[in-house]
Amino acid sequence: MSYTIINPATGEDMETVEHLSVEETDDAIERARVAQKSWAALAPVERAEALRAFARAVEGDIEHLAQLEVRNSGHPVGQARWEATHVRNVLDYYSAAPERMLGKQIPVAGGIDITFHEPLGVVGVITPWNFPMTIASWGFVPALAAGNAVVLKPAEWTPLTSLRLAELGMTAGLPDGLFQVLAGKGSVVGERFITNPDVRKIVFTGSTEVGKTVMRGAADQIKRVTLELGGKSANIVFADADVDKAAATAPYSVFENAGQDCCARSRILVQKSVLDEFMEKFESAVKNVVVGDPTKEATEVGPLVHAKHLESVSAYLDKADIAFRGSAPEGPGNWFAPTVALSRGLDDPCMTDEIFGPIVTVHAFEDEADAIEISNATEFGLSGSIWTRDVGRAIRVSRAVESGNLSVNSHSSVRYNTPFGGFKQSGLGRELGPDAPLHFTEEKNVFIPAD
Ligand code: NAD
């Protein structure tokens, strides 16, 4: 079955992609199973060199990958270049891992005891549509580095850069079948990753709802899972903060990628005494956000990914108490102007739901305890920011907010060299950082007697 990809900025058909069947998925998993054996048997330095060659192939294709993402996902070209470069960086970073999969030598009586990190076999990576190539790389690169094969299913709307990455892996000389991108439906290819016993681990990034289905299915075979799910993160602005900077940067903490970001700070909590000052400065910052044609260098925010998603985000306009909006183009394309809503209370759908679009809700708080309580009044716990000039408060609030990734007086994005993942229903396990390859291994303990 073929599926038509639509350019979200123009509404025009781009190309068709073949969707795989269950049988084709099984064939691919079998090829991956075979390829993994010879990959794991290579000398560590050979696997390291293969990943470095893959990094160089991506490096040579950065502009092409970026342009593909602009057309498939509507990402502004500057952002898309950052994403392609990030994939190159992830490959370079983890190319050092095969030669550093260190075990332990543990003192025991009567001999020696050593541990090994054995690869799992075939790993299934399932990705969402919001950051197709970067999120793919967080799964497939450390998995390969640890000696596994990977089958990757991209989201239906945005498969093109992932398919290109598989081609680049082949060009760089990765063994046939080691890294395959299988375009298809979640209910077909994704489901088969869960039920096929040769897939030993699933790395799933997507909605909390589907993540629960993946976890339930994985339980049948005690299949390992890493889950990167939804978010409703808070950007907390205290009265003692640099309010100018907090207001000027807030649009980019939530409207980047048109708000289609699991780390979007989609709730802004502002201390009451500076609410008016913040809102005035925030309004002029929001009005200056450049929403438009993603092929233009100056564009900061592109369209929403798909007409169906535009419909789901737009439904919140009727539920929101809108304070002000930025601007967006009219005409063909999935355009939505950045929107700032005032909170109607903690049960307001704009305060509770991951809208996953350019809508942010502002809620006033009294004091530090109140800010922490409101920040944690959500099932999610992925990201967040804390604005204060009081170092002690920055430490206290960072420790008290139930979230995996926080930044103080900044809105840091994901770094490949630091761990990333969620508390509560935002996920399970961690990606990236120095330990990521270990999450694609089993620890084995071996005792050898001295006699
Ligand atoms: P989604 O859950 O609808 O789909 C994600 C992927 O799962 C897609 O590839 C889809 O085809 C597949 N899928 C769907 N049903 C499946 C099933 N039954 N079995 C196996 N696979 C199935 O999510 P989406 O709409 O593509 O992405 C948006 C969501 O992703 C948001 O909730 C966002 O917060 C989340 N996200 C989280 C992170 C993170 O790191 N925490 C990063 C990006 C996006």
Short mmCIF file of C-alpha atoms and ligand atoms in Angstrom, two decimals:
data_model
loop_
_atom_site.label_atom_id
_atom_site.label_comp_id
_atom_site.label_asym_id
_atom_site.label_seq_id
_atom_site.Cartn_x
_atom_site.Cartn_y
_atom_site.Cartn_z
CA MET A 1 0.00 0.00 0.00
CA SER A 2 1.31 3.45 -0.79
CA TYR A 3 0.91 6.62 1.24
CA THR A 4 1.05 10.20 -0.08
CA ILE A 5 3.25 12.71 1.73
CA ILE A 6 1.95 16.29 1.75
CA ASN A 7 4.07 19.44 2.04
CA PRO A 8 2.58 21.14 5.13
CA ALA A 9 3.52 24.65 3.99
CA THR A 10 1.79 24.40 0.61
CA GLY A 11 -0.73 21.57 0.93
CA GLU A 12 0.75 20.00 -2.23
CA ASP A 13 1.44 16.29 -2.68
CA MET A 14 5.18 15.58 -2.45
CA GLU A 15 5.66 11.89 -3.16
CA THR A 16 4.34 8.47 -2.23
CA VAL A 17 5.96 6.03 0.14
CA GLU A 18 5.31 2.28 0.20
CA HIS A 19 3.92 0.96 3.48
CA LEU A 20 5.17 -2.43 4.59
CA SER A 21 2.96 -5.40 5.47
CA VAL A 22 3.37 -7.67 8.50
CA GLU A 23 5.13 -10.29 6.32
CA GLU A 24 7.58 -7.71 4.94
CA THR A 25 8.24 -6.49 8.48
CA ASP A 26 9.03 -10.04 9.57
CA ASP A 27 11.43 -10.47 6.63
CA ALA A 28 13.23 -7.27 7.60
CA ILE A 29 13.49 -8.35 11.24
CA GLU A 30 14.96 -11.68 10.11
CA ARG A 31 17.58 -9.92 7.98
CA ALA A 32 18.40 -7.70 10.96
CA ARG A 33 18.75 -10.76 13.21
CA VAL A 34 21.30 -12.29 10.84
CA ALA A 35 23.20 -9.02 10.33
CA GLN A 36 23.47 -8.42 14.09
CA LYS A 37 25.45 -11.61 14.62
CA SER A 38 28.26 -10.57 12.27
CA TRP A 39 28.13 -6.94 13.46
CA ALA A 40 28.61 -8.00 17.09
CA ALA A 41 31.45 -10.31 16.05
CA LEU A 42 33.45 -7.46 14.50
CA ALA A 43 36.36 -5.99 16.46
CA PRO A 44 35.19 -2.95 18.47
CA VAL A 45 37.43 -0.68 16.42
CA GLU A 46 35.76 -1.88 13.21
CA ARG A 47 32.31 -0.99 14.56
CA ALA A 48 33.69 2.38 15.67
CA GLU A 49 35.08 3.03 12.19
CA ALA A 50 31.78 2.05 10.55
CA LEU A 51 29.91 4.58 12.72
CA ARG A 52 32.48 7.27 11.88
CA ALA A 53 32.00 6.53 8.17
CA PHE A 54 28.23 6.84 8.71
CA ALA A 55 28.81 10.22 10.42
CA ARG A 56 30.83 11.44 7.43
CA ALA A 57 28.07 10.31 5.03
CA VAL A 58 25.50 12.30 7.03
CA GLU A 59 27.87 15.27 7.14
CA GLY A 60 28.04 15.28 3.35
CA ASP A 61 24.26 15.21 3.14
CA ILE A 62 23.31 17.84 5.75
CA GLU A 63 21.85 20.33 3.28
CA HIS A 64 19.90 17.62 1.45
CA LEU A 65 18.51 16.16 4.71
CA ALA A 66 17.58 19.66 5.88
CA GLN A 67 15.74 20.51 2.65
CA LEU A 68 13.89 17.20 2.85
CA GLU A 69 12.71 18.01 6.38
CA VAL A 70 11.64 21.49 5.31
CA ARG A 71 9.36 19.97 2.65
CA ASN A 72 8.15 16.95 4.61
CA SER A 73 7.70 18.51 8.07
CA GLY A 74 7.58 22.27 7.45
CA HIS A 75 10.58 22.91 9.73
CA PRO A 76 12.28 26.27 9.13
CA VAL A 77 15.44 25.64 7.13
CA GLY A 78 17.80 26.92 9.86
CA GLN A 79 16.26 24.56 12.38
CA ALA A 80 16.34 21.66 9.89
CA ARG A 81 20.07 22.21 9.32
CA TRP A 82 20.59 22.10 13.11
CA GLU A 83 18.71 18.78 13.22
CA ALA A 84 20.76 17.16 10.45
CA THR A 85 23.98 18.38 12.08
CA HIS A 86 22.76 16.99 15.39
CA VAL A 87 22.40 13.52 13.80
CA ARG A 88 26.01 13.80 12.61
CA ASN A 89 27.07 14.78 16.15
CA VAL A 90 25.19 11.87 17.73
CA LEU A 91 26.99 9.48 15.35
CA ASP A 92 30.37 11.02 16.13
CA TYR A 93 29.72 10.95 19.90
CA TYR A 94 28.67 7.28 20.04
CA SER A 95 31.30 6.12 17.55
CA ALA A 96 33.61 6.12 20.60
CA ALA A 97 31.32 3.73 22.48
CA PRO A 98 32.20 0.34 20.91
CA GLU A 99 35.74 0.66 22.29
CA ARG A 100 34.49 1.82 25.70
CA MET A 101 31.88 -0.81 26.64
CA LEU A 102 33.73 -1.45 29.87
CA GLY A 103 32.73 -4.21 32.27
CA LYS A 104 33.85 -4.64 35.88
CA GLN A 105 36.28 -6.94 37.63
CA ILE A 106 34.73 -7.66 41.02
CA PRO A 107 36.79 -9.02 43.95
CA VAL A 108 35.49 -12.48 44.92
CA ALA A 109 36.96 -15.52 46.68
CA GLY A 110 38.51 -18.37 44.67
CA GLY A 111 38.92 -16.80 41.26
CA ILE A 112 38.01 -13.79 39.16
CA ASP A 113 34.60 -12.31 38.46
CA ILE A 114 34.01 -10.13 35.44
CA THR A 115 31.03 -8.49 33.82
CA PHE A 116 30.22 -7.99 30.14
CA HIS A 117 27.68 -5.76 28.38
CA GLU A 118 26.16 -8.06 25.78
CA PRO A 119 24.06 -6.60 22.93
CA LEU A 120 20.36 -7.42 23.00
CA GLY A 121 20.01 -8.46 19.33
CA VAL A 122 17.46 -6.59 17.20
CA VAL A 123 16.12 -3.29 18.56
CA GLY A 124 12.89 -1.73 17.25
CA VAL A 125 12.75 2.06 17.23
CA ILE A 126 9.35 3.75 16.73
CA THR A 127 9.42 7.51 16.17
CA PRO A 128 6.90 10.39 16.13
CA TRP A 129 6.52 13.08 13.47
CA ASN A 130 7.72 16.14 15.36
CA PHE A 131 11.53 15.75 15.14
CA PRO A 132 11.86 12.80 12.77
CA MET A 133 15.59 12.50 12.24
CA THR A 134 16.94 13.68 15.58
CA ILE A 135 14.68 11.39 17.63
CA ALA A 136 15.49 8.50 15.29
CA SER A 137 19.21 9.02 15.91
CA TRP A 138 18.81 8.99 19.71
CA GLY A 139 17.56 5.41 19.38
CA PHE A 140 19.41 3.83 16.46
CA VAL A 141 22.90 5.25 17.06
CA PRO A 142 23.59 4.06 20.65
CA ALA A 143 21.81 0.77 19.82
CA LEU A 144 24.18 0.14 16.89
CA ALA A 145 27.16 1.28 18.95
CA ALA A 146 26.34 -1.36 21.58
CA GLY A 147 26.39 -4.12 18.94
CA ASN A 148 22.70 -4.39 18.02
CA ALA A 149 20.84 -4.30 14.71
CA VAL A 150 18.02 -1.77 14.35
CA VAL A 151 14.67 -1.72 12.57
CA LEU A 152 13.13 1.75 12.69
CA LYS A 153 9.54 2.74 11.97
CA PRO A 154 9.09 6.45 11.29
CA ALA A 155 5.74 8.22 11.71
CA GLU A 156 3.40 7.95 8.73
CA TRP A 157 3.44 11.70 8.01
CA THR A 158 7.22 12.19 8.13
CA PRO A 159 9.27 9.20 6.93
CA LEU A 160 11.54 10.87 4.37
CA THR A 161 14.61 11.87 6.38
CA SER A 162 14.66 8.52 8.20
CA LEU A 163 14.52 6.67 4.87
CA ARG A 164 17.38 8.83 3.65
CA LEU A 165 19.44 8.05 6.77
CA ALA A 166 19.09 4.32 6.03
CA GLU A 167 20.41 4.94 2.50
CA LEU A 168 23.33 6.92 3.93
CA GLY A 169 24.13 4.06 6.32
CA MET A 170 24.27 1.68 3.36
CA THR A 171 26.46 4.07 1.33
CA ALA A 172 28.80 4.35 4.30
CA GLY A 173 29.23 0.57 4.25
CA LEU A 174 27.07 -0.66 7.15
CA PRO A 175 26.39 -4.39 6.71
CA ASP A 176 23.27 -5.21 4.73
CA GLY A 177 20.21 -5.47 7.01
CA LEU A 178 21.91 -3.93 10.05
CA PHE A 179 19.96 -0.66 10.02
CA GLN A 180 16.64 -0.72 8.17
CA VAL A 181 13.92 1.93 8.05
CA LEU A 182 10.49 0.37 7.57
CA ALA A 183 7.80 2.83 6.53
CA GLY A 184 4.33 1.76 7.57
CA LYS A 185 1.42 2.07 9.92
CA GLY A 186 1.73 1.93 13.68
CA SER A 187 -0.96 -0.71 13.79
CA VAL A 188 0.97 -2.91 11.32
CA VAL A 189 4.75 -2.38 11.43
CA GLY A 190 4.83 -0.86 14.93
CA GLU A 191 2.61 -3.59 16.38
CA ARG A 192 4.78 -6.28 14.79
CA PHE A 193 7.86 -4.89 16.55
CA ILE A 194 5.97 -5.56 19.77
CA THR A 195 4.82 -9.08 18.92
CA ASN A 196 7.81 -10.46 16.97
CA PRO A 197 10.02 -12.22 19.56
CA ASP A 198 13.22 -11.46 17.62
CA VAL A 199 12.82 -7.78 18.50
CA ARG A 200 14.34 -7.66 21.97
CA LYS A 201 13.76 -4.03 22.87
CA ILE A 202 11.45 -1.21 21.75
CA VAL A 203 12.41 2.43 21.95
CA PHE A 204 9.13 4.25 21.56
CA THR A 205 8.77 8.02 21.28
CA GLY A 206 5.26 9.33 20.89
CA SER A 207 2.05 9.96 22.75
CA THR A 208 1.49 8.69 26.28
CA GLU A 209 -1.61 6.85 25.07
CA VAL A 210 0.22 4.77 22.44
CA GLY A 211 3.19 4.40 24.83
CA LYS A 212 0.90 2.58 27.27
CA THR A 213 -0.19 0.20 24.48
CA VAL A 214 3.46 -0.50 23.66
CA MET A 215 4.28 -1.18 27.32
CA ARG A 216 1.27 -3.48 27.75
CA GLY A 217 2.20 -5.44 24.61
CA ALA A 218 5.85 -5.68 25.60
CA ALA A 219 4.88 -7.30 28.92
CA ASP A 220 3.91 -10.51 27.08
CA GLN A 221 7.55 -11.24 26.25
CA ILE A 222 9.15 -9.18 29.03
CA LYS A 223 10.47 -7.12 26.16
CA ARG A 224 12.64 -4.18 27.21
CA VAL A 225 11.17 -0.73 26.58
CA THR A 226 12.31 2.85 26.68
CA LEU A 227 9.39 5.27 26.47
CA GLU A 228 9.68 8.96 25.62
CA LEU A 229 6.16 10.35 25.88
CA GLY A 230 4.18 13.56 26.28
CA GLY A 231 4.80 16.71 28.27
CA LYS A 232 3.10 19.80 29.72
CA SER A 233 6.14 21.57 31.05
CA ALA A 234 6.19 24.71 33.17
CA ASN A 235 8.25 27.84 32.66
CA ILE A 236 8.32 29.38 36.16
CA VAL A 237 9.06 33.11 36.40
CA PHE A 238 9.72 34.45 39.90
CA ALA A 239 9.46 38.16 40.74
CA ASP A 240 13.21 38.30 41.45
CA ALA A 241 14.07 37.10 37.90
CA ASP A 242 15.42 39.08 34.97
CA VAL A 243 11.86 39.60 33.69
CA ASP A 244 13.06 41.23 30.45
CA LYS A 245 15.04 38.15 29.50
CA ALA A 246 12.37 35.72 30.72
CA ALA A 247 9.73 37.47 28.58
CA ALA A 248 11.95 37.86 25.52
CA THR A 249 12.93 34.18 25.45
CA ALA A 250 9.60 32.62 26.49
CA PRO A 251 8.16 32.50 22.93
CA TYR A 252 11.06 30.33 21.80
CA SER A 253 10.56 27.90 24.68
CA VAL A 254 7.08 27.01 23.45
CA PHE A 255 6.51 28.17 19.87
CA GLU A 256 9.63 26.67 18.29
CA ASN A 257 8.71 23.88 15.87
CA ALA A 258 5.20 25.39 16.03
CA GLY A 259 4.83 24.08 19.59
CA GLN A 260 5.18 20.49 18.33
CA ASP A 261 7.84 19.75 20.89
CA CYS A 262 7.55 17.34 23.81
CA CYS A 263 9.72 19.78 25.84
CA ALA A 264 7.57 22.84 25.00
CA ARG A 265 7.06 24.99 28.10
CA SER A 266 3.34 25.23 27.40
CA ARG A 267 2.44 26.54 30.86
CA ILE A 268 4.00 29.80 31.99
CA LEU A 269 3.69 30.32 35.74
CA VAL A 270 4.34 33.93 36.71
CA GLN A 271 4.57 35.36 40.24
CA LYS A 272 1.59 37.70 40.73
CA SER A 273 3.60 40.82 41.56
CA VAL A 274 5.29 40.81 38.10
CA LEU A 275 2.41 39.42 36.03
CA ASP A 276 1.49 42.71 34.33
CA GLU A 277 5.10 43.60 33.58
CA PHE A 278 5.75 40.11 32.19
CA MET A 279 2.62 40.07 30.00
CA GLU A 280 3.41 43.45 28.46
CA LYS A 281 6.95 42.39 27.51
CA PHE A 282 5.85 38.89 26.49
CA GLU A 283 3.23 40.34 24.13
CA SER A 284 5.75 42.34 22.15
CA ALA A 285 8.07 39.29 21.99
CA VAL A 286 5.25 37.07 20.68
CA LYS A 287 4.25 39.65 18.06
CA ASN A 288 7.85 39.61 16.78
CA VAL A 289 7.99 35.85 16.18
CA VAL A 290 8.44 35.30 12.43
CA VAL A 291 5.93 32.66 11.32
CA GLY A 292 6.02 31.81 7.63
CA ASP A 293 7.57 30.06 4.65
CA PRO A 294 9.98 27.46 6.09
CA THR A 295 12.30 27.73 3.08
CA LYS A 296 13.16 31.35 4.05
CA GLU A 297 16.25 31.84 6.22
CA ALA A 298 14.55 34.42 8.48
CA THR A 299 11.60 32.18 9.36
CA GLU A 300 11.46 31.12 13.01
CA VAL A 301 8.25 29.07 13.01
CA GLY A 302 6.72 27.06 10.16
CA PRO A 303 3.30 25.46 9.65
CA LEU A 304 1.80 22.62 11.67
CA VAL A 305 2.75 19.22 10.31
CA HIS A 306 -0.61 18.11 8.90
CA ALA A 307 -4.14 19.44 8.25
CA LYS A 308 -5.52 16.91 10.76
CA HIS A 309 -3.19 18.20 13.45
CA LEU A 310 -4.19 21.80 12.62
CA GLU A 311 -7.78 20.75 13.24
CA SER A 312 -6.96 19.24 16.64
CA VAL A 313 -4.93 22.30 17.77
CA SER A 314 -7.60 24.72 16.47
CA ALA A 315 -10.25 23.00 18.60
CA TYR A 316 -8.59 24.57 21.68
CA LEU A 317 -9.33 28.11 20.48
CA ASP A 318 -12.96 27.68 21.55
CA LYS A 319 -11.89 26.48 24.99
CA ALA A 320 -9.26 29.17 25.62
CA ASP A 321 -9.43 32.60 27.26
CA ILE A 322 -7.15 34.27 24.71
CA ALA A 323 -4.99 37.18 25.85
CA PHE A 324 -3.28 37.89 22.51
CA ARG A 325 -1.95 36.22 19.38
CA GLY A 326 1.00 36.65 17.03
CA SER A 327 0.66 36.43 13.28
CA ALA A 328 0.74 33.68 10.64
CA PRO A 329 0.33 33.56 6.85
CA GLU A 330 -3.07 33.00 5.27
CA GLY A 331 -3.87 30.66 2.41
CA PRO A 332 -2.72 27.12 1.68
CA GLY A 333 -0.67 25.36 4.38
CA ASN A 334 -1.40 24.46 7.99
CA TRP A 335 -0.88 27.91 9.52
CA PHE A 336 -1.61 28.77 13.13
CA ALA A 337 -0.61 32.04 14.83
CA PRO A 338 1.19 31.79 18.20
CA THR A 339 -1.51 32.08 20.83
CA VAL A 340 -1.34 33.13 24.48
CA ALA A 341 -4.21 32.10 26.77
CA LEU A 342 -4.96 33.04 30.36
CA SER A 343 -5.49 30.15 32.73
CA ARG A 344 -9.04 29.53 33.94
CA GLY A 345 -7.71 27.31 36.73
CA LEU A 346 -5.87 24.06 37.11
CA ASP A 347 -8.67 22.11 35.36
CA ASP A 348 -8.61 24.34 32.28
CA PRO A 349 -7.92 22.03 29.30
CA CYS A 350 -5.29 24.53 28.19
CA MET A 351 -3.51 23.88 31.52
CA THR A 352 -3.88 20.09 31.48
CA ASP A 353 -3.73 18.86 27.85
CA GLU A 354 -0.64 18.48 25.74
CA ILE A 355 -2.02 20.54 22.85
CA PHE A 356 1.22 20.06 20.88
CA GLY A 357 0.75 23.30 18.98
CA PRO A 358 1.57 27.01 19.41
CA ILE A 359 -0.75 27.70 22.35
CA VAL A 360 0.67 28.64 25.74
CA THR A 361 -1.28 29.26 28.94
CA VAL A 362 -0.24 31.79 31.57
CA HIS A 363 -1.13 31.15 35.23
CA ALA A 364 -0.29 33.45 38.16
CA PHE A 365 1.13 32.10 41.44
CA GLU A 366 1.65 33.52 44.94
CA ASP A 367 4.92 32.13 46.30
CA GLU A 368 7.57 29.44 45.87
CA ALA A 369 5.48 26.65 47.42
CA ASP A 370 2.54 27.56 45.19
CA ALA A 371 4.77 27.56 42.08
CA ILE A 372 6.10 24.08 42.87
CA GLU A 373 2.64 22.69 43.57
CA ILE A 374 1.16 24.04 40.32
CA SER A 375 4.18 22.94 38.32
CA ASN A 376 3.74 19.38 39.60
CA ALA A 377 -0.06 19.36 39.16
CA THR A 378 0.17 17.31 35.96
CA GLU A 379 0.58 13.66 35.02
CA PHE A 380 3.60 14.68 32.91
CA GLY A 381 7.17 15.49 33.96
CA LEU A 382 9.48 16.00 31.02
CA SER A 383 11.02 19.45 30.98
CA GLY A 384 10.78 22.96 32.43
CA SER A 385 12.53 26.24 33.17
CA ILE A 386 13.04 28.28 36.35
CA TRP A 387 13.72 32.01 36.24
CA THR A 388 15.14 33.55 39.44
CA ARG A 389 18.24 35.48 40.54
CA ASP A 390 18.22 33.70 43.91
CA VAL A 391 20.68 30.77 43.66
CA GLY A 392 19.20 28.99 46.67
CA ARG A 393 15.72 29.18 45.18
CA ALA A 394 17.03 27.90 41.83
CA ILE A 395 18.44 24.84 43.63
CA ARG A 396 15.35 24.25 45.80
CA VAL A 397 12.88 24.54 42.93
CA SER A 398 15.03 22.46 40.54
CA ARG A 399 15.04 19.65 43.11
CA ALA A 400 11.31 19.96 43.84
CA VAL A 401 9.93 20.03 40.30
CA GLU A 402 9.09 16.47 39.21
CA SER A 403 10.65 16.57 35.78
CA GLY A 404 13.56 14.96 33.94
CA ASN A 405 15.12 18.00 32.24
CA LEU A 406 15.22 21.47 33.75
CA SER A 407 17.04 24.66 32.90
CA VAL A 408 17.63 27.67 35.11
CA ASN A 409 17.46 31.15 33.54
CA SER A 410 17.49 29.52 30.11
CA HIS A 411 15.48 27.09 27.98
CA SER A 412 18.10 24.59 27.03
CA SER A 413 17.19 22.14 24.33
CA VAL A 414 18.28 18.53 24.23
CA ARG A 415 22.02 17.85 24.25
CA TYR A 416 23.32 14.54 22.91
CA ASN A 417 25.89 14.29 25.71
CA THR A 418 23.48 14.61 28.67
CA PRO A 419 20.70 12.21 29.71
CA PHE A 420 17.17 12.92 28.53
CA GLY A 421 13.83 11.45 29.63
CA GLY A 422 10.70 11.91 31.66
CA PHE A 423 9.29 11.53 35.16
CA LYS A 424 5.77 10.16 35.75
CA GLN A 425 3.75 9.59 32.55
CA SER A 426 6.31 11.41 30.40
CA GLY A 427 8.27 8.22 30.01
CA LEU A 428 10.40 5.39 31.25
CA GLY A 429 14.17 5.16 31.00
CA ARG A 430 16.65 7.66 29.60
CA GLU A 431 18.16 8.36 26.21
CA LEU A 432 21.38 10.14 25.24
CA GLY A 433 24.28 10.99 27.53
CA PRO A 434 27.31 8.78 28.21
CA ASP A 435 25.30 5.76 29.43
CA ALA A 436 22.87 5.39 26.51
CA PRO A 437 24.66 2.41 24.85
CA LEU A 438 24.39 0.45 28.13
CA HIS A 439 20.60 0.66 27.84
CA PHE A 440 20.90 -1.54 24.75
CA THR A 441 22.76 -4.33 26.53
CA GLU A 442 22.28 -7.02 29.14
CA GLU A 443 24.83 -7.16 31.93
CA LYS A 444 26.39 -10.61 32.17
CA ASN A 445 28.39 -11.85 35.14
CA VAL A 446 31.09 -14.54 34.68
CA PHE A 447 33.05 -16.31 37.43
CA ILE A 448 36.29 -18.14 36.56
CA PRO A 449 37.89 -20.24 39.34
CA ALA A 450 41.61 -19.89 39.96
CA ASP A 451 42.26 -23.63 40.38
P1 NAD B 1 1.85 8.78 18.26
O1 NAD B 1 1.87 8.13 19.60
O2 NAD B 1 0.56 8.95 17.58
O3 NAD B 1 2.77 7.96 17.23
C1 NAD B 1 4.14 7.71 17.49
C2 NAD B 1 4.58 6.52 16.65
O4 NAD B 1 3.92 5.35 17.12
C3 NAD B 1 4.26 6.63 15.17
O5 NAD B 1 5.33 6.13 14.42
C4 NAD B 1 3.02 5.75 15.04
O6 NAD B 1 2.87 5.21 13.74
C5 NAD B 1 3.36 4.65 16.03
N1 NAD B 1 2.20 3.88 16.51
C6 NAD B 1 0.90 4.25 16.56
N2 NAD B 1 0.14 3.26 17.05
C7 NAD B 1 0.98 2.23 17.33
C8 NAD B 1 0.80 0.93 17.89
N3 NAD B 1 -0.40 0.48 18.25
N4 NAD B 1 1.88 0.15 18.06
C9 NAD B 1 3.11 0.59 17.71
N5 NAD B 1 3.34 1.80 17.19
C10 NAD B 1 2.29 2.62 17.01
O7 NAD B 1 2.64 10.16 18.46
P2 NAD B 1 2.81 11.33 17.40
O8 NAD B 1 1.50 12.01 17.25
O9 NAD B 1 3.54 10.84 16.19
O10 NAD B 1 3.85 12.29 18.18
C11 NAD B 1 3.45 13.23 19.11
C12 NAD B 1 3.67 12.74 20.52
O11 NAD B 1 5.03 12.33 20.70
C13 NAD B 1 3.44 13.80 21.57
O12 NAD B 1 2.70 13.26 22.65
C14 NAD B 1 4.84 14.16 22.05
O13 NAD B 1 4.92 14.69 23.33
C15 NAD B 1 5.53 12.86 21.94
N6 NAD B 1 6.98 13.06 21.88
C16 NAD B 1 7.75 12.75 22.98
C17 NAD B 1 9.12 12.96 22.96
C18 NAD B 1 10.00 12.62 24.14
O14 NAD B 1 11.19 12.49 23.96
N7 NAD B 1 9.46 12.48 25.34
C19 NAD B 1 9.71 13.51 21.84
C20 NAD B 1 8.90 13.83 20.75
C21 NAD B 1 7.53 13.58 20.78
#
